Tab-separated table of C-alpha atoms and ligand atoms in Angstrom:
chain	number	residue	atom	x	y	z
A	1	MET	CA	-46.229	69.997	63.246
A	2	LYS	CA	-47.824	72.308	65.755
A	3	THR	CA	-46.509	75.338	63.899
A	4	PHE	CA	-46.361	75.788	60.158
A	5	PRO	CA	-43.570	77.696	58.432
A	6	MET	CA	-44.751	80.308	55.985
A	7	PHE	CA	-43.328	83.440	54.382
A	8	LEU	CA	-45.556	86.457	54.966
A	9	THR	CA	-45.535	89.448	52.655
A	10	MET	CA	-44.606	92.314	54.948
A	11	THR	CA	-44.353	95.265	52.582
A	12	GLY	CA	-46.457	98.085	53.997
A	13	ARG	CA	-48.047	95.801	56.618
A	14	ARG	CA	-48.588	97.279	60.053
A	15	VAL	CA	-46.502	95.534	62.721
A	16	VAL	CA	-46.909	96.601	66.330
A	17	ILE	CA	-44.306	96.230	69.059
A	18	LEU	CA	-45.415	96.731	72.651
A	19	GLY	CA	-42.505	97.853	74.809
A	20	GLY	CA	-39.619	100.257	74.478
A	21	GLY	CA	-36.674	98.418	76.068
A	22	GLU	CA	-34.163	95.748	75.021
A	23	GLN	CA	-36.702	93.012	74.165
A	24	ALA	CA	-38.718	95.384	72.018
A	25	THR	CA	-35.536	96.594	70.328
A	26	GLN	CA	-34.549	93.023	69.443
A	27	LYS	CA	-37.893	92.363	67.788
A	28	CYS	CA	-37.668	95.701	66.031
A	29	ARG	CA	-34.238	94.796	64.606
A	30	LEU	CA	-35.762	91.627	63.216
A	31	MET	CA	-38.696	93.433	61.645
A	32	LEU	CA	-36.396	96.070	60.171
A	33	LYS	CA	-35.169	93.360	57.799
A	34	THR	CA	-38.634	93.609	56.219
A	35	GLU	CA	-40.538	96.476	54.636
A	36	ALA	CA	-43.222	96.487	57.328
A	37	ALA	CA	-44.669	99.694	58.797
A	38	ILE	CA	-43.465	99.378	62.386
A	39	GLU	CA	-45.229	101.050	65.321
A	40	VAL	CA	-43.779	100.945	68.813
A	41	PHE	CA	-46.116	101.540	71.764
A	42	ALA	CA	-44.183	102.581	74.875
A	43	PRO	CA	-44.064	105.436	77.343
A	44	ALA	CA	-40.288	105.747	76.804
A	45	LEU	CA	-37.886	104.413	74.194
A	46	ASP	CA	-34.452	102.813	74.178
A	47	VAL	CA	-31.907	105.090	72.408
A	48	GLU	CA	-31.720	102.753	69.422
A	49	LEU	CA	-35.492	102.842	68.957
A	50	GLN	CA	-35.493	106.617	69.442
A	51	SER	CA	-32.978	107.079	66.656
A	52	LEU	CA	-35.160	104.955	64.348
A	53	VAL	CA	-38.092	107.216	65.228
A	54	ASP	CA	-35.941	110.281	64.528
A	55	THR	CA	-35.029	108.999	61.068
A	56	GLY	CA	-38.654	108.184	60.328
A	57	ARG	CA	-38.095	104.434	59.943
A	58	ILE	CA	-40.508	103.531	62.752
A	59	THR	CA	-43.421	105.280	64.449
A	60	HIS	CA	-43.599	105.954	68.200
A	61	ARG	CA	-47.042	105.829	69.833
A	62	MET	CA	-47.686	106.892	73.363
A	63	ASP	CA	-51.457	106.474	73.437
A	64	ARG	CA	-53.121	103.880	75.637
A	65	ILE	CA	-52.796	100.266	74.480
A	66	THR	CA	-56.318	99.080	73.719
A	67	ALA	CA	-57.694	96.437	71.391
A	68	ASP	CA	-58.977	99.273	69.175
A	69	ALA	CA	-55.529	100.816	68.916
A	70	LEU	CA	-54.068	97.459	67.809
A	71	ARG	CA	-56.862	96.412	65.473
A	72	GLY	CA	-55.766	95.840	61.879
A	73	ALA	CA	-52.167	94.952	62.775
A	74	PRO	CA	-51.657	91.368	61.563
A	75	LEU	CA	-48.657	90.877	63.853
A	76	VAL	CA	-48.132	92.124	67.409
A	77	PHE	CA	-44.966	91.603	69.458
A	78	VAL	CA	-45.210	91.944	73.219
A	79	GLY	CA	-41.933	92.561	75.051
A	80	THR	CA	-42.048	95.080	77.855
A	81	GLY	CA	-39.530	93.191	79.979
A	82	CYS	CA	-42.171	92.498	82.659
A	83	PRO	CA	-43.867	89.077	82.323
A	84	GLY	CA	-46.982	90.223	84.243
A	85	ILE	CA	-47.572	93.232	82.017
A	86	ASP	CA	-46.807	91.097	78.954
A	87	ALA	CA	-49.505	88.589	79.939
A	88	ALA	CA	-52.053	91.395	80.329
A	89	LEU	CA	-51.051	92.921	76.977
A	90	HIS	CA	-51.274	89.484	75.368
A	91	ALA	CA	-54.989	89.448	76.257
A	92	VAL	CA	-55.507	92.908	74.742
A	93	ALA	CA	-53.567	92.019	71.572
A	94	THR	CA	-55.458	88.751	71.156
A	95	ASP	CA	-58.690	90.712	71.457
A	96	ALA	CA	-57.547	92.889	68.570
A	97	GLY	CA	-57.428	89.813	66.337
A	98	GLY	CA	-53.829	89.717	65.024
A	99	LEU	CA	-51.154	87.055	65.526
A	100	VAL	CA	-49.340	87.623	68.805
A	101	ASN	CA	-45.779	86.864	69.837
A	102	VAL	CA	-44.879	87.330	73.498
A	103	VAL	CA	-41.138	87.396	74.128
A	104	ASP	CA	-39.890	84.329	76.061
A	105	GLN	CA	-43.419	82.974	76.679
A	106	PRO	CA	-43.930	80.300	74.009
A	107	ASP	CA	-47.290	79.296	75.532
A	108	LEU	CA	-48.617	82.755	74.754
A	109	CYS	CA	-47.375	82.794	71.151
A	110	ASP	CA	-49.496	82.355	68.011
A	111	ALA	CA	-46.360	83.034	65.979
A	112	ILE	CA	-42.798	82.056	66.779
A	113	THR	CA	-39.875	83.827	65.176
A	114	PRO	CA	-37.503	81.277	63.636
A	115	ALA	CA	-33.726	81.287	63.545
A	116	ILE	CA	-32.955	82.882	60.204
A	117	VAL	CA	-30.198	82.472	57.655
A	118	ASP	CA	-30.502	85.661	55.704
A	119	ARG	CA	-29.301	85.821	52.128
A	120	ASP	CA	-32.138	88.091	51.124
A	121	PRO	CA	-34.083	87.265	48.941
A	122	VAL	CA	-32.984	83.713	49.810
A	123	VAL	CA	-34.100	83.149	53.382
A	124	VAL	CA	-33.897	79.950	55.405
A	125	ALA	CA	-36.061	79.759	58.528
A	126	ILE	CA	-35.327	77.144	61.202
A	127	GLY	CA	-37.776	76.288	63.943
A	128	THR	CA	-37.912	73.666	66.672
A	129	GLU	CA	-41.271	74.694	68.173
A	130	GLY	CA	-39.364	75.919	71.177
A	131	THR	CA	-37.977	72.455	71.976
A	132	ALA	CA	-34.311	73.040	71.205
A	133	PRO	CA	-33.193	76.602	70.470
A	134	VAL	CA	-29.538	75.534	70.769
A	135	LEU	CA	-30.047	72.969	68.019
A	136	ALA	CA	-31.675	75.628	65.844
A	137	ARG	CA	-28.603	77.799	66.299
A	138	GLN	CA	-26.275	74.921	65.402
A	139	ILE	CA	-28.217	74.289	62.220
A	140	LYS	CA	-28.109	77.977	61.463
A	141	THR	CA	-24.324	78.017	61.877
A	142	ALA	CA	-23.941	75.036	59.544
A	143	LEU	CA	-26.119	76.701	56.906
A	144	GLU	CA	-24.325	80.013	57.274
A	145	ARG	CA	-21.125	78.196	56.398
A	146	MET	CA	-22.719	76.387	53.491
A	147	LEU	CA	-24.317	79.336	51.734
A	148	ASP	CA	-22.051	81.879	50.131
A	149	PRO	CA	-22.580	85.409	51.530
A	150	ARG	CA	-23.320	86.682	48.009
A	151	LEU	CA	-25.863	84.005	47.206
A	152	GLY	CA	-28.744	86.418	47.769
A	153	ASP	CA	-27.283	88.882	45.245
A	154	MET	CA	-27.070	86.097	42.720
A	155	ALA	CA	-30.695	85.080	43.305
A	156	ALA	CA	-31.743	88.722	43.016
A	157	LEU	CA	-29.826	89.018	39.742
A	158	ALA	CA	-31.595	85.927	38.419
A	159	GLY	CA	-34.894	87.507	39.488
A	160	ARG	CA	-34.129	90.642	37.452
A	161	LEU	CA	-33.366	88.578	34.362
A	162	ARG	CA	-36.382	86.258	34.586
A	163	ASP	CA	-38.642	88.326	32.331
A	164	PHE	CA	-35.919	88.714	29.712
A	165	ALA	CA	-35.384	84.938	29.754
A	166	ALA	CA	-39.153	84.330	29.555
A	167	GLN	CA	-39.420	86.520	26.445
A	168	ARG	CA	-36.591	84.805	24.587
A	169	LEU	CA	-36.465	81.179	25.694
A	170	ALA	CA	-38.841	78.221	25.659
A	171	PRO	CA	-39.716	76.735	29.091
A	172	ARG	CA	-37.339	73.782	28.671
A	173	GLN	CA	-34.490	76.104	27.699
A	174	ARG	CA	-35.260	78.292	30.689
A	175	ARG	CA	-34.975	75.347	33.040
A	176	ASP	CA	-31.645	74.439	31.447
A	177	LEU	CA	-30.544	78.059	31.749
A	178	TRP	CA	-31.214	78.346	35.475
A	179	ARG	CA	-29.743	74.923	36.125
A	180	TRP	CA	-26.609	76.041	34.327
A	181	VAL	CA	-26.551	79.333	36.234
A	182	PHE	CA	-26.886	77.789	39.690
A	183	ASN	CA	-25.062	74.495	39.169
A	184	GLY	CA	-22.131	75.428	37.078
A	185	PRO	CA	-18.988	77.444	37.564
A	186	LEU	CA	-21.018	80.656	37.318
A	187	ARG	CA	-21.989	80.421	40.961
A	188	ALA	CA	-18.372	80.209	42.039
A	189	ARG	CA	-17.572	83.096	39.707
A	190	HIS	CA	-20.316	85.205	41.257
A	191	ALA	CA	-18.909	84.484	44.724
A	192	ARG	CA	-15.521	85.732	43.479
A	193	GLU	CA	-16.376	88.564	41.119
A	194	GLY	CA	-19.910	89.671	41.913
A	195	ASP	CA	-22.833	90.634	39.642
A	196	ALA	CA	-21.333	92.303	36.576
A	197	PRO	CA	-19.482	89.490	34.741
A	198	VAL	CA	-22.146	86.958	35.674
A	199	ALA	CA	-24.982	89.201	34.430
A	200	ARG	CA	-23.128	89.621	31.131
A	201	ALA	CA	-22.661	85.876	30.759
A	202	ILE	CA	-26.330	85.127	31.482
A	203	LYS	CA	-27.580	87.832	29.105
A	204	ASP	CA	-25.317	86.505	26.325
A	205	VAL	CA	-26.778	83.040	26.731
A	206	ILE	CA	-30.343	84.380	26.716
A	207	ARG	CA	-29.648	86.450	23.582
A	208	THR	CA	-28.063	83.585	21.630
A	209	GLY	CA	-30.589	81.051	22.931
A	210	THR	CA	-27.947	78.375	23.428
A	211	VAL	CA	-27.450	77.170	26.942
A	212	PRO	CA	-23.980	75.686	27.373
A	213	ALA	CA	-24.232	71.946	27.946
A	214	ALA	CA	-23.432	71.143	31.540
A	215	ALA	CA	-20.266	69.108	31.769
A	216	PRO	CA	-21.433	65.586	32.678
A	217	SER	CA	-20.772	65.066	36.367
A	218	PRO	CA	-18.566	62.115	37.211
A	219	VAL	CA	-20.243	58.941	38.445
A	220	ALA	CA	-19.683	58.903	42.184
A	221	LEU	CA	-18.801	55.629	43.892
A	222	VAL	CA	-19.922	56.546	47.375
A	223	GLY	CA	-19.207	54.734	50.617
A	224	ALA	CA	-22.343	54.594	52.766
A	225	GLY	CA	-20.514	53.482	55.917
A	226	PRO	CA	-21.250	50.347	57.916
A	227	GLY	CA	-24.831	51.026	58.940
A	228	ALA	CA	-25.696	53.965	61.157
A	229	THR	CA	-27.058	56.748	58.987
A	230	ASP	CA	-24.741	59.357	60.453
A	231	LEU	CA	-21.616	57.431	59.504
A	232	ILE	CA	-21.700	58.494	55.863
A	233	THR	CA	-19.409	61.424	55.030
A	234	MET	CA	-20.719	64.912	54.313
A	235	ARG	CA	-19.367	64.612	50.774
A	236	GLY	CA	-21.296	61.387	50.395
A	237	VAL	CA	-24.508	63.116	51.484
A	238	GLN	CA	-23.833	65.921	49.035
A	239	ARG	CA	-23.417	63.474	46.149
A	240	LEU	CA	-26.614	61.684	47.192
A	241	GLN	CA	-28.514	64.946	47.121
A	242	GLU	CA	-27.234	65.765	43.656
A	243	ALA	CA	-28.015	62.325	42.233
A	244	ASP	CA	-30.774	61.619	39.719
A	245	ILE	CA	-30.297	57.886	40.113
A	246	ILE	CA	-28.761	55.758	42.855
A	247	PHE	CA	-27.677	52.148	42.447
A	248	TYR	CA	-27.367	50.612	45.875
A	249	ASP	CA	-26.301	47.373	47.524
A	250	ARG	CA	-27.993	44.975	49.896
A	251	LEU	CA	-26.069	46.131	52.955
A	252	VAL	CA	-26.774	49.831	52.482
A	253	ASP	CA	-28.916	51.051	55.342
A	254	PRO	CA	-32.362	52.344	54.248
A	255	GLY	CA	-31.757	55.424	56.421
A	256	VAL	CA	-28.853	56.411	54.184
A	257	LEU	CA	-31.051	56.239	51.101
A	258	GLU	CA	-33.438	58.630	52.826
A	259	LEU	CA	-30.724	61.259	52.578
A	260	ALA	CA	-31.131	61.390	48.804
A	261	ARG	CA	-33.555	63.697	46.997
A	262	ARG	CA	-37.090	62.441	47.192
A	263	ASP	CA	-37.445	62.319	43.421
A	264	ALA	CA	-34.171	60.467	42.807
A	265	GLU	CA	-34.570	57.010	41.294
A	266	ARG	CA	-33.328	54.221	43.578
A	267	VAL	CA	-32.262	50.970	41.961
A	268	PHE	CA	-31.385	47.907	44.025
A	269	VAL	CA	-28.488	46.036	42.439
A	270	GLY	CA	-27.589	43.952	45.468
A	271	LYS	CA	-26.607	40.381	45.423
A	272	GLU	CA	-28.924	38.462	47.683
A	273	PRO	CA	-26.963	35.537	49.116
A	274	GLY	CA	-27.106	32.580	46.750
A	275	CYS	CA	-28.908	34.610	44.131
A	276	HIS	CA	-27.214	35.922	41.017
A	277	ALA	CA	-29.859	38.289	39.698
A	278	TRP	CA	-27.332	41.098	39.410
A	279	PRO	CA	-23.995	39.840	38.105
A	280	GLN	CA	-21.212	42.408	38.146
A	281	ASP	CA	-21.245	42.841	34.343
A	282	LYS	CA	-24.872	43.796	34.442
A	283	ILE	CA	-24.280	46.289	37.264
A	284	ASN	CA	-21.444	47.857	35.286
A	285	ALA	CA	-23.669	48.068	32.222
A	286	VAL	CA	-26.606	49.815	33.935
A	287	ILE	CA	-24.330	52.345	35.612
A	288	VAL	CA	-22.624	53.163	32.337
A	289	ALA	CA	-25.979	53.420	30.543
A	290	ALA	CA	-27.420	55.830	33.118
A	291	ALA	CA	-24.343	58.051	32.992
A	292	LYS	CA	-24.477	58.070	29.190
A	293	ARG	CA	-28.116	59.176	29.332
A	294	GLY	CA	-26.805	62.261	31.172
A	295	GLN	CA	-28.158	61.280	34.583
A	296	ARG	CA	-26.148	62.129	37.657
A	297	VAL	CA	-25.275	58.733	39.027
A	298	VAL	CA	-24.340	57.592	42.492
A	299	ARG	CA	-23.191	54.053	43.047
A	300	LEU	CA	-23.768	53.568	46.752
A	301	LYS	CA	-21.867	50.803	48.510
A	302	CYS	CA	-21.767	49.803	52.119
A	303	GLY	CA	-18.610	50.686	54.015
A	304	ASP	CA	-15.869	52.017	51.793
A	305	PRO	CA	-16.144	51.587	48.022
A	306	GLY	CA	-12.476	50.606	47.896
A	307	VAL	CA	-12.665	47.707	50.347
A	308	PHE	CA	-14.020	44.372	49.078
A	309	ALA	CA	-16.623	46.224	47.065
A	310	ARG	CA	-15.638	45.555	43.452
A	311	GLY	CA	-15.289	49.297	43.032
A	312	ALA	CA	-12.292	48.867	40.776
A	313	GLU	CA	-14.287	46.843	38.261
A	314	GLU	CA	-16.968	49.513	38.095
A	315	ALA	CA	-14.391	52.280	37.763
A	316	ASP	CA	-12.719	50.340	34.928
A	317	ALA	CA	-16.037	49.909	33.137
A	318	LEU	CA	-16.696	53.647	33.405
A	319	ARG	CA	-13.250	54.533	32.141
A	320	ALA	CA	-13.648	52.125	29.246
A	321	ALA	CA	-16.825	54.009	28.331
A	322	GLU	CA	-14.894	57.303	28.611
A	323	LEU	CA	-16.883	58.391	31.643
A	324	GLU	CA	-15.435	60.134	34.656
A	325	CYS	CA	-15.566	58.477	38.032
A	326	GLU	CA	-15.077	59.865	41.515
A	327	VAL	CA	-14.543	57.769	44.635
A	328	VAL	CA	-16.054	59.120	47.851
A	329	PRO	CA	-14.573	57.142	50.738
A	330	GLY	CA	-16.644	55.691	53.537
A	331	VAL	CA	-16.166	54.199	56.984
A	332	THR	CA	-15.230	50.605	56.324
A	333	ALA	CA	-16.857	47.832	58.371
A	334	ALA	CA	-13.620	47.077	60.260
A	335	SER	CA	-13.476	50.670	61.538
A	336	GLY	CA	-17.160	50.598	62.400
A	337	ALA	CA	-16.832	47.258	64.177
A	338	ALA	CA	-13.708	48.224	66.148
A	339	ALA	CA	-15.299	51.486	67.264
A	340	ALA	CA	-18.497	49.676	68.198
A	341	VAL	CA	-16.648	47.520	70.752
A	342	GLY	CA	-14.531	50.411	72.001
A	343	GLY	CA	-11.510	48.886	70.315
A	344	PHE	CA	-8.767	50.190	68.062
A	345	LEU	CA	-7.524	48.793	64.790
A	346	THR	CA	-3.926	49.413	65.774
A	347	GLU	CA	-2.433	49.932	69.207
A	348	ARG	CA	1.056	51.268	69.654
A	349	GLY	CA	3.302	48.498	70.928
A	350	LYS	CA	0.622	45.793	70.602
A	351	SER	CA	-0.586	45.733	67.038
A	352	ASP	CA	1.316	47.691	64.482
A	353	THR	CA	0.109	45.886	61.396
A	354	LEU	CA	-3.485	45.958	60.280
A	355	VAL	CA	-4.608	43.389	57.721
A	356	LEU	CA	-7.922	43.634	55.926
A	357	THR	CA	-8.648	40.278	54.377
A	358	THR	CA	-11.608	38.275	53.211
A	359	GLY	CA	-13.165	34.897	53.752
A	360	ARG	CA	-14.163	34.735	50.131
A	361	CYS	CA	-12.028	35.414	47.065
A	362	ALA	CA	-12.780	35.515	43.365
A	363	ASP	CA	-13.500	32.039	41.983
A	364	GLY	CA	-10.293	30.180	41.269
A	365	ASN	CA	-8.182	32.350	43.580
A	366	GLY	CA	-8.193	29.870	46.478
A	367	THR	CA	-8.235	31.414	49.957
A	368	PRO	CA	-6.047	34.072	51.511
A	369	ASP	CA	-3.236	32.904	53.735
A	370	TRP	CA	-4.779	33.972	57.036
A	371	VAL	CA	-2.065	32.277	59.077
A	372	THR	CA	0.792	34.180	57.463
A	373	HIS	CA	-0.985	37.462	58.197
A	374	LEU	CA	-1.350	36.486	61.839
A	375	THR	CA	1.890	37.622	63.377
A	376	GLN	CA	2.377	38.394	67.035
A	377	ARG	CA	1.655	42.090	66.515
A	378	SER	CA	-0.929	42.106	63.752
A	379	ASN	CA	-4.641	42.635	63.845
A	380	VAL	CA	-6.401	40.692	61.103
A	381	ALA	CA	-9.898	41.805	60.141
A	382	VAL	CA	-11.667	39.164	58.093
A	383	TYR	CA	-14.569	40.407	55.959
A	384	MET	CA	-17.175	37.866	54.839
A	385	GLY	CA	-15.616	35.608	57.440
A	386	VAL	CA	-18.550	33.799	59.064
A	387	ALA	CA	-19.033	31.220	56.330
A	388	ALA	CA	-15.267	30.781	56.102
A	389	ALA	CA	-14.824	30.286	59.863
A	390	PRO	CA	-14.434	26.463	59.641
A	391	LYS	CA	-11.786	26.878	56.946
A	392	ILE	CA	-9.970	29.510	58.977
A	393	ALA	CA	-10.092	27.299	62.079
A	394	GLU	CA	-8.667	24.405	60.074
A	395	CYS	CA	-5.741	26.575	58.914
A	396	LEU	CA	-5.108	27.639	62.517
A	397	ARG	CA	-5.195	24.006	63.629
A	398	ARG	CA	-2.658	23.002	61.009
A	399	ALA	CA	-0.366	25.837	62.086
A	400	ASN	CA	-0.834	24.814	65.715
A	401	LEU	CA	-2.281	28.215	66.567
A	402	LEU	CA	-5.763	27.350	67.781
A	403	ASP	CA	-4.946	28.097	71.410
A	404	GLN	CA	-2.998	31.237	70.719
A	405	VAL	CA	-5.560	33.131	68.728
A	406	GLN	CA	-8.082	35.517	70.129
A	407	VAL	CA	-11.206	36.221	68.116
A	408	THR	CA	-13.588	39.150	68.337
A	409	ALA	CA	-16.576	38.886	66.038
A	410	VAL	CA	-18.907	41.825	65.424
A	411	SER	CA	-21.997	41.323	63.337
A	412	ASN	CA	-24.179	44.182	62.133
A	413	ALA	CA	-21.758	46.682	63.588
A	414	GLN	CA	-23.236	50.138	64.163
A	415	ARG	CA	-26.774	48.875	63.719
A	416	ALA	CA	-29.534	48.105	66.191
A	417	GLU	CA	-29.010	44.346	65.683
A	418	GLN	CA	-25.287	44.496	66.523
A	419	LYS	CA	-23.792	41.438	68.268
A	420	VAL	CA	-20.307	41.019	69.672
A	421	LEU	CA	-18.510	37.815	70.601
A	422	HIS	CA	-15.108	37.312	72.209
A	423	CYS	CA	-13.654	33.807	72.175
A	424	GLY	CA	-10.530	31.776	71.526
A	425	GLY	CA	-9.633	30.246	68.159
A	426	ARG	CA	-10.449	26.708	69.319
A	427	ASP	CA	-14.070	27.634	70.104
A	428	MET	CA	-14.543	29.999	67.211
A	429	VAL	CA	-16.807	27.879	65.012
A	430	SER	CA	-19.076	26.565	67.739
A	431	GLU	CA	-19.284	29.922	69.519
A	432	LEU	CA	-20.191	31.804	66.364
A	433	THR	CA	-23.091	29.435	65.862
A	434	ARG	CA	-24.107	29.462	69.508
A	435	ALA	CA	-24.052	33.257	69.651
A	436	GLY	CA	-26.022	33.552	66.421
A	437	ILE	CA	-23.359	35.655	64.711
A	438	GLU	CA	-24.312	35.809	61.070
A	439	SER	CA	-23.274	37.789	58.039
A	440	PRO	CA	-22.564	40.700	57.816
A	441	ALA	CA	-19.801	40.321	60.367
A	442	ILE	CA	-16.149	41.122	60.848
A	443	LEU	CA	-13.888	38.616	62.557
A	444	PHE	CA	-10.869	40.157	64.225
A	445	LEU	CA	-8.036	37.662	64.756
A	446	SER	CA	-5.014	38.437	66.866
A	447	ARG	CA	-2.231	36.590	68.674
A	448	PRO	CA	-1.743	38.311	72.017
A	449	ASP	CA	1.139	37.055	74.131
A	450	ALA	CA	0.371	34.555	76.892
A	451	VAL	CA	-0.091	37.114	79.684
A	452	GLU	CA	-2.399	39.277	77.678
A	453	ARG	CA	-4.327	36.239	76.500
A	454	GLU	CA	-5.055	35.308	80.089
A	455	LEU	CA	-6.268	38.817	80.740
A	456	ARG	CA	-8.264	39.198	77.634
A	457	ILE	CA	-9.986	35.914	77.010
A	458	PRO	CA	-10.938	34.242	80.250
A	459	ALA	CA	-13.771	32.344	78.564
A	460	PRO	CA	-15.948	32.656	75.510
A	461	ARG	CA	-18.560	35.297	76.061
A	462	LEU	CA	-21.205	37.036	74.066
A	463	VAL	CA	-21.403	40.703	74.769
A	464	ALA	CA	-24.772	42.300	74.308
A	465	VAL	CA	-24.337	45.890	73.207
B	501	LIG	N1	-17.153	47.807	51.279
B	501	LIG	C1	-17.511	47.211	52.542
B	501	LIG	C2	-17.294	45.713	52.545
B	501	LIG	C3	-18.240	45.007	51.648
B	501	LIG	S1	-18.023	43.257	51.661
B	501	LIG	C4	-16.723	47.913	53.655
B	501	LIG	O1	-15.802	48.677	53.382
B	501	LIG	O2	-17.059	47.681	54.814
B	501	LIG	C5	-19.333	42.774	52.745
B	501	LIG	C6	-18.773	42.430	54.097
B	501	LIG	O3	-18.488	43.608	54.823
B	501	LIG	C7	-19.717	41.683	54.979
B	501	LIG	O4	-19.766	40.297	54.667
B	501	LIG	C8	-19.103	41.914	56.323
B	501	LIG	O5	-17.941	41.132	56.496
B	501	LIG	C9	-18.649	43.342	56.192
B	501	LIG	N2	-19.671	44.268	56.720
B	501	LIG	C10	-20.376	45.185	56.053
B	501	LIG	N3	-21.181	45.866	56.884
B	501	LIG	C11	-20.951	45.374	58.115
B	501	LIG	C12	-21.448	45.659	59.402
B	501	LIG	N4	-22.343	46.628	59.607
B	501	LIG	N5	-20.985	44.956	60.446
B	501	LIG	C13	-20.050	43.985	60.283
B	501	LIG	N6	-19.554	43.674	59.084
B	501	LIG	C14	-19.989	44.355	58.018
């Protein structure tokens, strides 16, 4: 960080603006949000500045700009509209010892004004050290949408009631109180109805000393997406940020875990291949136990929690323990893999049936009937298919389909290590090995007609992406 964000107390502080035109007016508007004592040095003033002088909100000074005249002002803005004059005034202002901001000349700035989301007294400042003002504005827009316009009033109300709460409640109760105020339905009520009913409700709770128990939040089964950190949904990120504890799988990208609160507990409950340290029963049990302790729980799974993820078993266990459960969908690996190769899961006229199937079923369930799924216009995505490739090839051989099937295999889709292989069914097993395609991978099987097959699969090839 070359610059450090900090909130300065401005009440009564002298802030000087050098210039009387549009640039100076802009800085003045910004400073008017504060309670600073604003002085504008300029031979002539813009009408807007003049009216502020007339109402006594700012002071107009016409004396010569010298270091002595500026001394004691902790913040000086320079914006005359003329870069040459600004550079000269920068030297004078620096001499006077305050922090200097020169409009549109970042190299001459000790202090940069951030993009601001203003819900006074809640203020969010966004800075990019001058590298990407457009990005700062995009972030600002996103935050503007996220934060209710009345949020500041609610914070101010809480501020007014702090002393009352401190007199009546123990520290632990106070924490519970404010958590209840800002987490619960009260915040939505404030957005709808404003201060009065919310103030009454808070005062009642402080008087009686009993903070309503927060309704336990449902356990969220969240889909993390196939890999890339930005392929989780916004709802998923929100649940991660609310979570006290996160149980995550082997294939969840570490970058996604970074999106959680820093103090959230992260528990790995993955199944390393060939290792049974975390059987499903035990996973169910720890999730249920955490939720019963009152922790906000996220169960984070790669892809979508509803696709080959044993989500249903976890949801059943939660329901059996009378706990609520919410499913937050994610981008499943087949979608991630198709997009990664510029492909489409269905294509009008070519593939109108999409089959998601697996190479590995529950013990005792045999194997899925891959061949039956493989019709002329279907696209079959096989999860956990690499180890099952020889079995799949054998089924194709028995159905006399080896030469009709086109295979696209994508391993580690949407990750840096992604590999893509196109080949025919006959070469599938050897090519997978030769290309080094390992789990996690999706195998797409299709049966294009003869013409298309010629076009699409001239020879096995590994595509580096
Ligand atoms: N719930 C997940 C699937 C979990 S089963 C989802 O919806 O995607 C695990 C299998 O998913 C892996 O064996 C592999 O077949 C597939 N998979 C998961 N992540 C993948 C990735 N980044 N690239 C390719 N396949 C992936």
